[in-house]
Backbone as numpy.savetxt, mean C-alpha at the origin, in Angstrom:
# Nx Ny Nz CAx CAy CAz Cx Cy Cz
1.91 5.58 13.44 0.50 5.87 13.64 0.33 7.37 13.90
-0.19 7.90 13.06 -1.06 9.40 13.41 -2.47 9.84 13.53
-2.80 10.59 14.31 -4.43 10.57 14.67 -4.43 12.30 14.62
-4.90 12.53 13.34 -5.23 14.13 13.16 -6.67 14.47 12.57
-7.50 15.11 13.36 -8.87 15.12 13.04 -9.63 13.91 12.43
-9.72 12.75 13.51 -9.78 11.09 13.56 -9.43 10.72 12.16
-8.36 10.85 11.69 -7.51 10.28 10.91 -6.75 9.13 11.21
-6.42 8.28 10.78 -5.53 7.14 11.00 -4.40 6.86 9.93
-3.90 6.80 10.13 -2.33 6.24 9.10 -1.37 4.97 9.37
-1.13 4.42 8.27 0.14 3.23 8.15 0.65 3.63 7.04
1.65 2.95 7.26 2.58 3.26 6.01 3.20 1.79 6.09
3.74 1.47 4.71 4.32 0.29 4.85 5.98 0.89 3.56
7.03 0.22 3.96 8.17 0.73 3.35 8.88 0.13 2.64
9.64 0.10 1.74 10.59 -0.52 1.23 10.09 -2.03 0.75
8.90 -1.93 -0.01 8.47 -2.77 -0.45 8.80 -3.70 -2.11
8.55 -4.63 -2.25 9.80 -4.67 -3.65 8.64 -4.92 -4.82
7.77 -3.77 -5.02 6.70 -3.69 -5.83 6.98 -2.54 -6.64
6.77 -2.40 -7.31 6.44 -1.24 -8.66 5.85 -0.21 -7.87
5.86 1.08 -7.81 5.14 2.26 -7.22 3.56 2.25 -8.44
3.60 2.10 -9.99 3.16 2.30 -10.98 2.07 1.02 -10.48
2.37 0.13 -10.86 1.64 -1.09 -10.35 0.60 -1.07 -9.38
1.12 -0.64 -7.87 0.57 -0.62 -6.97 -0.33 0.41 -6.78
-0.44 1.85 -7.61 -0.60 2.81 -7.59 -2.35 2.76 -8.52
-2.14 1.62 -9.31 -3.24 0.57 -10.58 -4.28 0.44 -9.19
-3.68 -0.58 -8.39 -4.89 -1.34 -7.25 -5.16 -0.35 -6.51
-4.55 0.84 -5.96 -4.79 1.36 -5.35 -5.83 2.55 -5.61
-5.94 3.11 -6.74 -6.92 3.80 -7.33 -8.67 2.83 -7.34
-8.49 1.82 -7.04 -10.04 0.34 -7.19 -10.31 1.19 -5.68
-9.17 1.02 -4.67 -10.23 1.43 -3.31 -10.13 2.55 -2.86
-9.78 3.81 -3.26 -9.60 4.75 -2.65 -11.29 5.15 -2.52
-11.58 5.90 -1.31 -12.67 6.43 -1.11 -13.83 5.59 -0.40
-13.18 3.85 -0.57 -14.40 3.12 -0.38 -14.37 2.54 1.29
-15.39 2.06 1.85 -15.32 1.84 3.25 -14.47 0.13 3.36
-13.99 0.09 4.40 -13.12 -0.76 5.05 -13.93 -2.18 4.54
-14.88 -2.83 4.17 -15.17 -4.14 4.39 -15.03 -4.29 2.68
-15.66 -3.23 1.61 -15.51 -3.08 0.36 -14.38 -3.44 0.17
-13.23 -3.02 0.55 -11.85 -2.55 -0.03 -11.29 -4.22 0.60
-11.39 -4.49 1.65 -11.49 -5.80 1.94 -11.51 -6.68 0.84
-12.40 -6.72 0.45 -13.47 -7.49 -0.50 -12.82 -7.61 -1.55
-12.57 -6.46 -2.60 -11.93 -5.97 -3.80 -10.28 -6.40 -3.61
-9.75 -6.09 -2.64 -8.45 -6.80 -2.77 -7.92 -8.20 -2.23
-8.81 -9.21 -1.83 -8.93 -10.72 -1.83 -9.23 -10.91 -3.12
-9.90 -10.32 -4.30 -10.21 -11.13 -5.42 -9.38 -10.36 -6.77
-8.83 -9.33 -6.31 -8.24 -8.73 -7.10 -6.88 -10.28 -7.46
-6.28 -10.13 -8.82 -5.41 -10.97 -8.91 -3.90 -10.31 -9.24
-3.98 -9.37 -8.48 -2.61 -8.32 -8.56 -1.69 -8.81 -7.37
-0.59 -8.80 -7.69 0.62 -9.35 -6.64 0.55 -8.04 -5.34
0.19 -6.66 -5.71 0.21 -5.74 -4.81 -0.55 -5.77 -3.64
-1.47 -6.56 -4.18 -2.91 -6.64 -3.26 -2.53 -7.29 -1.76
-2.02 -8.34 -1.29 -1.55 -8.96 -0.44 -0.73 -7.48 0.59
-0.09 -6.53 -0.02 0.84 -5.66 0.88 0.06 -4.54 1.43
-1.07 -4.29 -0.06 -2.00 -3.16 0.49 -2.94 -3.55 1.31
-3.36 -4.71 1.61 -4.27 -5.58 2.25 -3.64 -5.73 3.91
-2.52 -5.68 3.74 -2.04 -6.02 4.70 -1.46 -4.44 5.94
-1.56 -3.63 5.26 -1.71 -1.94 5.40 -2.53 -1.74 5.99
-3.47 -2.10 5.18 -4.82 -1.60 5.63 -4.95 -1.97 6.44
-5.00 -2.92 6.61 -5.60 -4.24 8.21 -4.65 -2.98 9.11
-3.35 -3.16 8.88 -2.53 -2.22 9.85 -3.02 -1.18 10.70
-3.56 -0.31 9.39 -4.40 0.96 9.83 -5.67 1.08 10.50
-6.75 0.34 10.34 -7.51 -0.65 11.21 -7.18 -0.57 12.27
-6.08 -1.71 12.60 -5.82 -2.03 13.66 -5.03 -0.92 14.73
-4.53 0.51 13.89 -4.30 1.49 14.76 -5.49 2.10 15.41
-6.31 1.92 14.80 -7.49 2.85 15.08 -8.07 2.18 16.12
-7.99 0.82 16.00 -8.61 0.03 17.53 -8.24 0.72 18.62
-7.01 0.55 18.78 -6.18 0.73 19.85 -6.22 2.38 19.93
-6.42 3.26 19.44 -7.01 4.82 20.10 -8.23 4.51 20.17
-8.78 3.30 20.60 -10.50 3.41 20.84 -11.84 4.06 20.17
-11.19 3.44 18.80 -12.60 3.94 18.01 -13.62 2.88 17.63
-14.02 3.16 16.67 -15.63 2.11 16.94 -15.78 0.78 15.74
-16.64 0.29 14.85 -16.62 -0.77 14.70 -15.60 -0.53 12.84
-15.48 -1.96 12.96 -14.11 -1.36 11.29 -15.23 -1.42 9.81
-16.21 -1.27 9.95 -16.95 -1.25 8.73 -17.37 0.15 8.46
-16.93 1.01 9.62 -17.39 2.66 9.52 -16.22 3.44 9.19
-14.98 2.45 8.42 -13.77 3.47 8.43 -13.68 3.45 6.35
-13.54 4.51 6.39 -13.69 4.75 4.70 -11.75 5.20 4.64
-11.93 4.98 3.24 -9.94 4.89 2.91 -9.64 6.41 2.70
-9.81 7.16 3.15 -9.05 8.71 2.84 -8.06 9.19 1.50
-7.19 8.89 1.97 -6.36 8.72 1.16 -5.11 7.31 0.90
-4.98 6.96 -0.53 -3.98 6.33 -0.80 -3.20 5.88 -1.33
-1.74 6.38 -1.20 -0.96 6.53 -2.43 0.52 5.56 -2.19
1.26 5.62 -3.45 2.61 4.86 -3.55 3.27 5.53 -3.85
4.75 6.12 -3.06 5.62 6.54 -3.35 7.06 6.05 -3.79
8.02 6.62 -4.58 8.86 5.64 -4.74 9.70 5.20 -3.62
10.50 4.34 -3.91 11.47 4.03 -2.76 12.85 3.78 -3.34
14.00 3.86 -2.77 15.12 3.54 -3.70 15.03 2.41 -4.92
15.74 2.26 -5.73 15.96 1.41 -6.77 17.68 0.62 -6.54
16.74 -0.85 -6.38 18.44 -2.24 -6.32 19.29 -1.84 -7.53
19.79 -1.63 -7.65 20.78 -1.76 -8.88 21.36 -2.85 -8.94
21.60 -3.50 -9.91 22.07 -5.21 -10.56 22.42 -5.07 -11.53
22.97 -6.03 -11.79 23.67 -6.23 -13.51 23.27 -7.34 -14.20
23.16 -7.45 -15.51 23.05 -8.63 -16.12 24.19 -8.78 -17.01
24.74 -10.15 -16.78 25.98 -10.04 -17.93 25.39 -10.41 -19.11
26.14 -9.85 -20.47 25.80 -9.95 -21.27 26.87 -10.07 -22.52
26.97 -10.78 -23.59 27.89 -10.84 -24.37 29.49 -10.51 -24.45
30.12 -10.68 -24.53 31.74 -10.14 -24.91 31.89 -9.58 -23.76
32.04 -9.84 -22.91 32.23 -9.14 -21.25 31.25 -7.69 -20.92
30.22 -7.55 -21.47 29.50 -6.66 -21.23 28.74 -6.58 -19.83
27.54 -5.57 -19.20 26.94 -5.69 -18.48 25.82 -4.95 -18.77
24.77 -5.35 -18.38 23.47 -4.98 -18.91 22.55 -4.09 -17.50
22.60 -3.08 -17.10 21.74 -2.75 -15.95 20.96 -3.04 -15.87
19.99 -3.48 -14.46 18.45 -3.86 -13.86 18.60 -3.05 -12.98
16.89 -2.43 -12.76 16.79 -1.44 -11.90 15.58 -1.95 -10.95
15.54 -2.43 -9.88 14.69 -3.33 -9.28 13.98 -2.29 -8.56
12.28 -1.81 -8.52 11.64 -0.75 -8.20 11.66 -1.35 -6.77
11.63 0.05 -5.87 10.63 -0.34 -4.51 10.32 1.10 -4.14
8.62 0.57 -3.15 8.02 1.53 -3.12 7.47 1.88 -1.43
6.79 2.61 -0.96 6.46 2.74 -0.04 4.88 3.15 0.07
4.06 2.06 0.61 2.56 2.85 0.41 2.03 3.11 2.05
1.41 4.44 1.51 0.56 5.16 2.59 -0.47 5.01 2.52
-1.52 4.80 3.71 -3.22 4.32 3.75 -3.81 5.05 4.57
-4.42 6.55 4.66 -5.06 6.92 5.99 -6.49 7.05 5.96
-7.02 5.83 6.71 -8.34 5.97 6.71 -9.35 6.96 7.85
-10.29 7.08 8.20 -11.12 8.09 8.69 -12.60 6.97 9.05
-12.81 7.69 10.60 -13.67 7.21 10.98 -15.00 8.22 10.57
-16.05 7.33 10.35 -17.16 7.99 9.98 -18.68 7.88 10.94
């Protein structure tokens, strides 16, 4: 949690989502206030939605607790997906071969602002 010129922040880490993907839903709420963005990612039908949803609430819920005011006055600041390491796996494949998989994960940041 950080509080810099009533800023709020979560971060969520090592998530086993696409940075690219998540980076899709996350462009729908940037800018928009807390009950919107709500809204848009319950009906969104993206697998990301559930983690960024769940961020957010996070970030929200930091802001309670430094005693700020009601959650329909907090607009999304900024919010982005960064990468996070990549699983490495194998797939076997023919004549004793092996086929690489590179399993993405990402880390998303949410800092919303009281208004």
């Amino acid at each position: 949690m950080t509080n810099i010129n009533n800023e709020i922040k979560a971060t969520s880490k090592y998530l086993r989502l696409s940075p690219n993907k998540v980076r899709r839903v996350l462009d729908q709420i940037r800018g928009r206030n807390y009950q919107d963005a709500v809204l848009i990612l319950e009906f969104m039908p993206h697998k990301p939605c559930k983690a960024i949803k769940k961020t957010l609430e996070s970030a929200v819920n930091n802001a309670n607790i430094s005693s700020q005011g009601d959650k329909n006055n907090f607009i999304i600041q900024h919010a982005y997906a960064d990468e996070g390491p990549k699983l490495k796996r194998f797939q076997p494949r023919a004549q004793g071969r092996a086929f690489p998989i590179h399993k993405p994960t990402c880390h998303i940041t949410i800092t919303i602002q009281y208004t």
